[in-house]
Amino acid sequence: MSEYPQDEYYILLTTKIGKKKESGILRKSYSRVEVLAGTLLLRVSDSERDENGIAIWTLETLEPENIEVECKPVFDEIKQIDRLELQLLQPIPVCSERIAVYMNSNWLQEGLNLKVGDGVIVYLKGHPELQGLLRYRGELPGQKGIQFGVELAPEHRGKGTCDGVFRKKRFFTCEPNCGVFVPLHKIRADPTSRHAVNTATASLRQEIAECGLRIGNQIVWLSDNGPEYGEVKWVGVLPDSRRNDITVGVEFVNPVGSGTGKYKSHRLFHAKPQHASLVPIMGLMKAEEYLAMQAPTADTFAYGSPQPEVVALPPEDIKVPETIERVIPNSQQVEVEVHTSNRPQFVSPVKPIPQKAYIEESREPSMNPLYEYQINQKLKKEQSQQSLQSSEPGSQSIEPPGTRKSMKSIPPADPDLEVGSMVEVMQNPPLYGVIRWVGSLPDQKEPTRPIAGLEMEEEISAGTDGTFKKIRYFSCPDKKGFFVPLYKCRKDKRFVDQHGRGALGNNFGSFETPDVHGNISPPDSLSESEIGRKICGKQKGIQGHHNSCYLDATLFAMFYFTTVYDGILYRPKRLDDHQEYEEVINVLKEGIVNPLRCHFYVRADKVMKLRHLLDKLGNIPGMMSEEKDPEEFLSLLLGQITKADPFLQIKAENAEESQQSFLFQLFMEKDERLVLPTTQQLFELSFLQNRLKLQERPSCLIIQMPRFGKDFKMYKRIVPSVELDITDVLEKAPRECNICGDLACFECRECYNTHGDGLNTIAFCKPCKDRNHLHKLRARHQPQKICVPEEYLEYHSHQKNITGQNPSISRDKMELFAVVCIQTSHYVSFVKCGPGKDAPWVFFDSMADRMGEQSGYNIPEVQFCPDLNKWLSPEYNKEIIKREDDKDLPENIKRLLCDAYMCMYQYSDVAMFK
């Protein structure tokens, strides 16, 4: 998308005709499209003027991209909006609803003013007005713009859709089916509501009660110089926290903090000067657990002290103010102070990242999560003086057990860890990530130890975007960059080899999938009952993990029930291959394809090994963690790593050389006459309009639907053709005359839709071509010669002389065997269980369900689709058209027709590609 220097955003107030830029395989083209009122635009060019001197601006749509529209500001065709208004309007999916919100100035102003803790009214389908409390305001994963997380009032319990989790990420906590996430057009302010405070405090009380720490607990922070001991003085949520991140106020034994427990203008707790720190809860470990780790047995602590009993504090002892104080005017969260009369003797879990720069300091907060490198020179001097005093005769130093002793026993870093290693940060529960950088940081204290820059799987409150003290060491999404001493990392136990099987089961389930050696054929001859028993069900297919659905769905389609792609599994290594080529093939064949065909299940750790190799060897960053598209994966696997022969040789008219490709993207001007288009129609239309030909018969064909981005679709529904006839797009294929049935020698593109539907209607023998173009409407057409192989001309002439009739000409038809679909950034696939028109279909989702929360795992599922062949038949087209509302279609049929992203075709007689 083009960028205008000032980033001027506008909303279209009237429907206009725009121009869509399409990048074909061989050339660019433009088509006229309707741009609806309510479309969001970005100005991309300076003013021009028409013949009357009126200014004309060129603007570009934000969703979808690549559509330009010209507007005249003087006629109030557009209105400028600021960035915050853009963020509020962008998530509204329907242009008519978006323009309605914009034209209602009160509604838009409410959206600008809504804050966490406000009472709101939510409008859901079937429930016109539901009262609730605004618990979250901000962006959601995979979504653009600002949306609102609402906890419904108790009287509306069960009418929500979640418990505060969106796409496996928690934004707030409430009872199941009592939370919703909605854009602005489904929410209004409710100034009469007063239930908000009680609901908020109850939910926050529950979160804090379950966090594992209480005031008075003794904690340990593992700094680079050893453990630092302290006492919990405060537990709560900071007033300007963007999410409900629980923060702990700690008074350390040593002066390794900053301030006395005051946060900006609010006193949270009292501590000795330079001993207080605010630390994310994930950065701390209970002292008892740390000491138990140092002890020779699990039953005693160091120095023989008995293990203290952890006192569980009841939720009632956690006091929340009756009114929620909104400290910051634009605060999106609330502050909760916690007090307790019970003080356990000891406490438990893990490493802190004290927010030193925030406490009693007005200077800009540092984004550095490595607290141990922020101690100023004054503190160093004080510590040095204390050390000198303690060395004087008669002086004694009182320290927690094992403090100085442990400083000398910090373990060395694992020598096998390097950039690209999958690791976990040692804490409870562990944090997972990938090492993106290893080295030393500025002002690091002696003796220096290597620091690891990690890109975490999930956002963390102490995360950055790969910067440390305003210096960039690597790039990653915001709040996923994390810097820790390398010795605090260990290999991710979820991806260890078979010597660590026990650890694997704890994170991806107990069902192991060991490598399967040899050559395993697809299970393509099973009966329907066997498919239902062996193939279908929960914990079947490929287990998804961390944005892997694009890869899971594609691998499932490519290898489960067909061998058309198996050639890449058997090619010997060449001199020009990557050094790790054989490792890639082994992981793919023995770790994924063979177990899938043999055991009907592949665990996520096997796919993660493949992703690690793709990330290491390819030129597409983020393969380990980021959302990708199937065509990116195919380009990387087939083109860069396995260096397979391209499936397609495509040549444009009058071009000297052909273009090679692994898939074909459908590009064409929209034909409004196609109410329910099929892939056959769109495939032919794309070749016709772009004047393209296939130079040879492909062993397999991957067609990418005419979509732009993940949301915009040229057609509302597309029916995948069960058979794809490619005869008329082959450069050297014999074809029948549309009129007499003789061997065709000419084709006329201008005659398309004149004698019927399809490219087969534009082929003519010479006599029929001449008679057809005697008509005055077709006299100016320019038919082109069809290239027919010389050997076939001889065969055809010989057969005609013997029989006295035109011999029949066979058609080249390919068979649909898989469809990959996308909906809201999530990929799934429909796959046919074997060759033949009547073979049954299954539906696959690698993340259909989940066991546990952040430390849990996804549960894949395969479903049997007995009626799919029926719905894809031409006889059912009228039934599909009759059901105008997509919700009236069966769920799987709706996904297949509305969300098709990529269709895969093969010849039933082709075993492997060359």
PDB file of N, CA and C in Angstrom, residues 212-272:
ATOM      1  N   GLY A 212      -0.479 -16.892  43.272  1.00  0.00           N
ATOM      2  CA  GLY A 212       0.564 -17.650  43.944  1.00  0.00           C
ATOM      3  C   GLY A 212       1.399 -16.866  44.938  1.00  0.00           C
ATOM      4  N   LEU A 213       1.256 -15.559  45.018  1.00  0.00           N
ATOM      5  CA  LEU A 213       2.029 -14.740  45.952  1.00  0.00           C
ATOM      6  C   LEU A 213       1.096 -13.976  46.877  1.00  0.00           C
ATOM      7  N   ARG A 214       1.544 -13.793  48.117  1.00  0.00           N
ATOM      8  CA  ARG A 214       0.802 -13.035  49.128  1.00  0.00           C
ATOM      9  C   ARG A 214       1.740 -12.028  49.785  1.00  0.00           C
ATOM     10  N   ILE A 215       1.179 -10.977  50.331  1.00  0.00           N
ATOM     11  CA  ILE A 215       1.994 -10.010  51.067  1.00  0.00           C
ATOM     12  C   ILE A 215       2.632 -10.704  52.259  1.00  0.00           C
ATOM     13  N   GLY A 216       3.923 -10.476  52.406  1.00  0.00           N
ATOM     14  CA  GLY A 216       4.683 -11.123  53.466  1.00  0.00           C
ATOM     15  C   GLY A 216       5.486 -12.317  52.986  1.00  0.00           C
ATOM     16  N   ASN A 217       5.183 -12.818  51.787  1.00  0.00           N
ATOM     17  CA  ASN A 217       5.965 -13.943  51.243  1.00  0.00           C
ATOM     18  C   ASN A 217       7.420 -13.526  51.036  1.00  0.00           C
ATOM     19  N   GLN A 218       8.321 -14.475  51.284  1.00  0.00           N
ATOM     20  CA  GLN A 218       9.733 -14.265  51.011  1.00  0.00           C
ATOM     21  C   GLN A 218      10.007 -14.757  49.587  1.00  0.00           C
ATOM     22  N   ILE A 219      10.676 -13.916  48.794  1.00  0.00           N
ATOM     23  CA  ILE A 219      10.895 -14.256  47.389  1.00  0.00           C
ATOM     24  C   ILE A 219      12.377 -14.176  47.041  1.00  0.00           C
ATOM     25  N   VAL A 220      12.697 -14.703  45.864  1.00  0.00           N
ATOM     26  CA  VAL A 220      14.057 -14.672  45.337  1.00  0.00           C
ATOM     27  C   VAL A 220      13.994 -14.205  43.897  1.00  0.00           C
ATOM     28  N   TRP A 221      14.895 -13.322  43.570  1.00  0.00           N
ATOM     29  CA  TRP A 221      15.108 -12.929  42.180  1.00  0.00           C
ATOM     30  C   TRP A 221      16.525 -13.355  41.802  1.00  0.00           C
ATOM     31  N   LEU A 222      16.658 -14.167  40.734  1.00  0.00           N
ATOM     32  CA  LEU A 222      17.962 -14.672  40.320  1.00  0.00           C
ATOM     33  C   LEU A 222      18.636 -13.634  39.427  1.00  0.00           C
ATOM     34  N   SER A 223      19.446 -12.795  40.033  1.00  0.00           N
ATOM     35  CA  SER A 223      20.182 -11.797  39.255  1.00  0.00           C
ATOM     36  C   SER A 223      21.426 -12.430  38.656  1.00  0.00           C
ATOM     37  N   ASP A 224      22.142 -11.659  37.864  1.00  0.00           N
ATOM     38  CA  ASP A 224      23.340 -12.176  37.222  1.00  0.00           C
ATOM     39  C   ASP A 224      24.442 -12.445  38.235  1.00  0.00           C
ATOM     40  N   ASN A 225      24.352 -11.813  39.412  1.00  0.00           N
ATOM     41  CA  ASN A 225      25.358 -12.027  40.461  1.00  0.00           C
ATOM     42  C   ASN A 225      24.857 -12.957  41.556  1.00  0.00           C
ATOM     43  N   GLY A 226      23.768 -13.657  41.280  1.00  0.00           N
ATOM     44  CA  GLY A 226      23.258 -14.568  42.278  1.00  0.00           C
ATOM     45  C   GLY A 226      21.879 -14.164  42.747  1.00  0.00           C
ATOM     46  N   PRO A 227      21.317 -14.907  43.695  1.00  0.00           N
ATOM     47  CA  PRO A 227      19.956 -14.631  44.152  1.00  0.00           C
ATOM     48  C   PRO A 227      19.883 -13.369  45.000  1.00  0.00           C
ATOM     49  N   GLU A 228      18.820 -12.596  44.805  1.00  0.00           N
ATOM     50  CA  GLU A 228      18.517 -11.448  45.653  1.00  0.00           C
ATOM     51  C   GLU A 228      17.221 -11.745  46.377  1.00  0.00           C
ATOM     52  N   TYR A 229      17.256 -11.651  47.705  1.00  0.00           N
ATOM     53  CA  TYR A 229      16.106 -11.992  48.527  1.00  0.00           C
ATOM     54  C   TYR A 229      15.297 -10.744  48.857  1.00  0.00           C
ATOM     55  N   GLY A 230      14.009 -10.946  49.043  1.00  0.00           N
ATOM     56  CA  GLY A 230      13.153  -9.831  49.409  1.00  0.00           C
ATOM     57  C   GLY A 230      11.830 -10.306  49.945  1.00  0.00           C
ATOM     58  N   GLU A 231      10.980  -9.340  50.301  1.00  0.00           N
ATOM     59  CA  GLU A 231       9.661  -9.621  50.877  1.00  0.00           C
ATOM     60  C   GLU A 231       8.587  -8.916  50.048  1.00  0.00           C
ATOM     61  N   VAL A 232       7.496  -9.640  49.794  1.00  0.00           N
ATOM     62  CA  VAL A 232       6.379  -9.072  49.050  1.00  0.00           C
ATOM     63  C   VAL A 232       5.669  -8.044  49.924  1.00  0.00           C
ATOM     64  N   LYS A 233       5.540  -6.829  49.386  1.00  0.00           N
ATOM     65  CA  LYS A 233       4.887  -5.749  50.123  1.00  0.00           C
ATOM     66  C   LYS A 233       3.566  -5.326  49.489  1.00  0.00           C
ATOM     67  N   TRP A 234       3.400  -5.661  48.215  1.00  0.00           N
ATOM     68  CA  TRP A 234       2.173  -5.216  47.500  1.00  0.00           C
ATOM     69  C   TRP A 234       1.968  -6.126  46.299  1.00  0.00           C
ATOM     70  N   VAL A 235       0.714  -6.478  46.022  1.00  0.00           N
ATOM     71  CA  VAL A 235       0.350  -7.252  44.837  1.00  0.00           C
ATOM     72  C   VAL A 235      -0.869  -6.596  44.210  1.00  0.00           C
ATOM     73  N   GLY A 236      -0.825  -6.321  42.929  1.00  0.00           N
ATOM     74  CA  GLY A 236      -1.973  -5.687  42.283  1.00  0.00           C
ATOM     75  C   GLY A 236      -1.726  -5.407  40.823  1.00  0.00           C
ATOM     76  N   VAL A 237      -2.590  -4.562  40.262  1.00  0.00           N
ATOM     77  CA  VAL A 237      -2.515  -4.165  38.861  1.00  0.00           C
ATOM     78  C   VAL A 237      -2.238  -2.666  38.808  1.00  0.00           C
ATOM     79  N   LEU A 238      -1.180  -2.284  38.126  1.00  0.00           N
ATOM     80  CA  LEU A 238      -0.828  -0.870  38.037  1.00  0.00           C
ATOM     81  C   LEU A 238      -1.896  -0.102  37.261  1.00  0.00           C
ATOM     82  N   PRO A 239      -2.116   1.154  37.614  1.00  0.00           N
ATOM     83  CA  PRO A 239      -3.223   1.904  37.019  1.00  0.00           C
ATOM     84  C   PRO A 239      -3.109   2.109  35.522  1.00  0.00           C
ATOM     85  N   ASP A 240      -1.907   2.164  34.977  1.00  0.00           N
ATOM     86  CA  ASP A 240      -1.783   2.391  33.534  1.00  0.00           C
ATOM     87  C   ASP A 240      -1.321   1.132  32.807  1.00  0.00           C
ATOM     88  N   SER A 241      -1.599  -0.036  33.419  1.00  0.00           N
ATOM     89  CA  SER A 241      -1.298  -1.295  32.740  1.00  0.00           C
ATOM     90  C   SER A 241      -2.248  -1.458  31.575  1.00  0.00           C
ATOM     91  N   ARG A 242      -1.707  -1.872  30.431  1.00  0.00           N
ATOM     92  CA  ARG A 242      -2.541  -2.037  29.236  1.00  0.00           C
ATOM     93  C   ARG A 242      -3.378  -3.299  29.303  1.00  0.00           C
ATOM     94  N   ARG A 243      -2.983  -4.242  30.165  1.00  0.00           N
ATOM     95  CA  ARG A 243      -3.779  -5.447  30.394  1.00  0.00           C
ATOM     96  C   ARG A 243      -3.770  -5.683  31.899  1.00  0.00           C
ATOM     97  N   ASN A 244      -4.485  -6.705  32.336  1.00  0.00           N
ATOM     98  CA  ASN A 244      -4.526  -7.016  33.763  1.00  0.00           C
ATOM     99  C   ASN A 244      -3.265  -7.765  34.183  1.00  0.00           C
ATOM    100  N   ASP A 245      -2.102  -7.182  33.933  1.00  0.00           N
ATOM    101  CA  ASP A 245      -0.843  -7.797  34.337  1.00  0.00           C
ATOM    102  C   ASP A 245      -0.634  -7.576  35.828  1.00  0.00           C
ATOM    103  N   ILE A 246      -0.468  -8.652  36.560  1.00  0.00           N
ATOM    104  CA  ILE A 246      -0.257  -8.539  38.002  1.00  0.00           C
ATOM    105  C   ILE A 246       1.196  -8.176  38.267  1.00  0.00           C
ATOM    106  N   THR A 247       1.395  -7.152  39.077  1.00  0.00           N
ATOM    107  CA  THR A 247       2.721  -6.658  39.441  1.00  0.00           C
ATOM    108  C   THR A 247       2.926  -6.828  40.941  1.00  0.00           C
ATOM    109  N   VAL A 248       4.164  -7.080  41.328  1.00  0.00           N
ATOM    110  CA  VAL A 248       4.494  -7.322  42.736  1.00  0.00           C
ATOM    111  C   VAL A 248       5.431  -6.218  43.213  1.00  0.00           C
ATOM    112  N   GLY A 249       5.093  -5.612  44.339  1.00  0.00           N
ATOM    113  CA  GLY A 249       5.980  -4.659  44.991  1.00  0.00           C
ATOM    114  C   GLY A 249       6.860  -5.386  45.996  1.00  0.00           C
ATOM    115  N   VAL A 250       8.190  -5.273  45.841  1.00  0.00           N
ATOM    116  CA  VAL A 250       9.131  -6.044  46.653  1.00  0.00           C
ATOM    117  C   VAL A 250      10.065  -5.099  47.396  1.00  0.00           C
ATOM    118  N   GLU A 251      10.308  -5.395  48.659  1.00  0.00           N
ATOM    119  CA  GLU A 251      11.381  -4.743  49.418  1.00  0.00           C
ATOM    120  C   GLU A 251      12.521  -5.746  49.515  1.00  0.00           C
ATOM    121  N   PHE A 252      13.651  -5.448  48.807  1.00  0.00           N
ATOM    122  CA  PHE A 252      14.784  -6.358  48.786  1.00  0.00           C
ATOM    123  C   PHE A 252      15.656  -6.171  50.020  1.00  0.00           C
ATOM    124  N   VAL A 253      16.360  -7.242  50.399  1.00  0.00           N
ATOM    125  CA  VAL A 253      17.283  -7.185  51.537  1.00  0.00           C
ATOM    126  C   VAL A 253      18.437  -6.256  51.210  1.00  0.00           C
ATOM    127  N   ASN A 254      19.000  -6.373  50.012  1.00  0.00           N
ATOM    128  CA  ASN A 254      20.102  -5.518  49.573  1.00  0.00           C
ATOM    129  C   ASN A 254      19.554  -4.325  48.799  1.00  0.00           C
ATOM    130  N   PRO A 255      20.306  -3.228  48.743  1.00  0.00           N
ATOM    131  CA  PRO A 255      19.829  -2.016  48.039  1.00  0.00           C
ATOM    132  C   PRO A 255      19.936  -2.167  46.520  1.00  0.00           C
ATOM    133  N   VAL A 256      19.157  -3.053  45.965  1.00  0.00           N
ATOM    134  CA  VAL A 256      19.187  -3.282  44.524  1.00  0.00           C
ATOM    135  C   VAL A 256      17.932  -2.722  43.854  1.00  0.00           C
ATOM    136  N   GLY A 257      17.155  -1.958  44.603  1.00  0.00           N
ATOM    137  CA  GLY A 257      15.945  -1.376  44.050  1.00  0.00           C
ATOM    138  C   GLY A 257      16.111   0.096  43.750  1.00  0.00           C
ATOM    139  N   SER A 258      14.988   0.795  43.728  1.00  0.00           N
ATOM    140  CA  SER A 258      14.993   2.229  43.453  1.00  0.00           C
ATOM    141  C   SER A 258      13.764   2.824  44.095  1.00  0.00           C
ATOM    142  N   GLY A 259      13.929   3.757  44.987  1.00  0.00           N
ATOM    143  CA  GLY A 259      12.794   4.394  45.632  1.00  0.00           C
ATOM    144  C   GLY A 259      12.373   3.680  46.894  1.00  0.00           C
ATOM    145  N   THR A 260      11.198   4.061  47.392  1.00  0.00           N
ATOM    146  CA  THR A 260      10.701   3.565  48.678  1.00  0.00           C
ATOM    147  C   THR A 260       9.332   2.929  48.576  1.00  0.00           C
ATOM    148  N   GLY A 261       8.839   2.658  47.345  1.00  0.00           N
ATOM    149  CA  GLY A 261       7.543   2.009  47.183  1.00  0.00           C
ATOM    150  C   GLY A 261       6.462   2.923  46.666  1.00  0.00           C
ATOM    151  N   LYS A 262       6.868   4.052  46.108  1.00  0.00           N
ATOM    152  CA  LYS A 262       5.894   4.999  45.565  1.00  0.00           C
ATOM    153  C   LYS A 262       5.888   4.890  44.043  1.00  0.00           C
ATOM    154  N   TYR A 263       4.688   4.750  43.457  1.00  0.00           N
ATOM    155  CA  TYR A 263       4.540   4.645  41.995  1.00  0.00           C
ATOM    156  C   TYR A 263       3.955   5.951  41.484  1.00  0.00           C
ATOM    157  N   LYS A 264       4.789   6.729  40.770  1.00  0.00           N
ATOM    158  CA  LYS A 264       4.371   8.044  40.288  1.00  0.00           C
ATOM    159  C   LYS A 264       3.835   8.847  41.468  1.00  0.00           C
ATOM    160  N   SER A 265       2.561   9.183  41.500  1.00  0.00           N
ATOM    161  CA  SER A 265       2.034  10.003  42.604  1.00  0.00           C
ATOM    162  C   SER A 265       1.299   9.170  43.646  1.00  0.00           C
ATOM    163  N   HIS A 266       1.442   7.852  43.610  1.00  0.00           N
ATOM    164  CA  HIS A 266       0.676   6.992  44.511  1.00  0.00           C
ATOM    165  C   HIS A 266       1.615   6.130  45.347  1.00  0.00           C
ATOM    166  N   ARG A 267       1.359   6.100  46.637  1.00  0.00           N
ATOM    167  CA  ARG A 267       2.115   5.283  47.561  1.00  0.00           C
ATOM    168  C   ARG A 267       1.518   3.888  47.573  1.00  0.00           C
ATOM    169  N   LEU A 268       2.279   2.888  47.115  1.00  0.00           N
ATOM    170  CA  LEU A 268       1.810   1.500  47.088  1.00  0.00           C
ATOM    171  C   LEU A 268       2.219   0.737  48.345  1.00  0.00           C
ATOM    172  N   PHE A 269       3.455   1.003  48.824  1.00  0.00           N
ATOM    173  CA  PHE A 269       3.923   0.353  50.041  1.00  0.00           C
ATOM    174  C   PHE A 269       5.111   1.160  50.553  1.00  0.00           C
ATOM    175  N   HIS A 270       5.605   0.812  51.723  1.00  0.00           N
ATOM    176  CA  HIS A 270       6.749   1.502  52.316  1.00  0.00           C
ATOM    177  C   HIS A 270       7.937   0.558  52.365  1.00  0.00           C
ATOM    178  N   ALA A 271       9.107   1.087  51.992  1.00  0.00           N
ATOM    179  CA  ALA A 271      10.342   0.304  52.027  1.00  0.00           C
ATOM    180  C   ALA A 271      11.509   1.239  52.284  1.00  0.00           C
ATOM    181  N   LYS A 272      12.633   0.666  52.682  1.00  0.00           N
ATOM    182  CA  LYS A 272      13.834   1.455  52.881  1.00  0.00           C
ATOM    183  C   LYS A 272      14.284   2.050  51.550  1.00  0.00           C
TER     184      LYS A 272
END
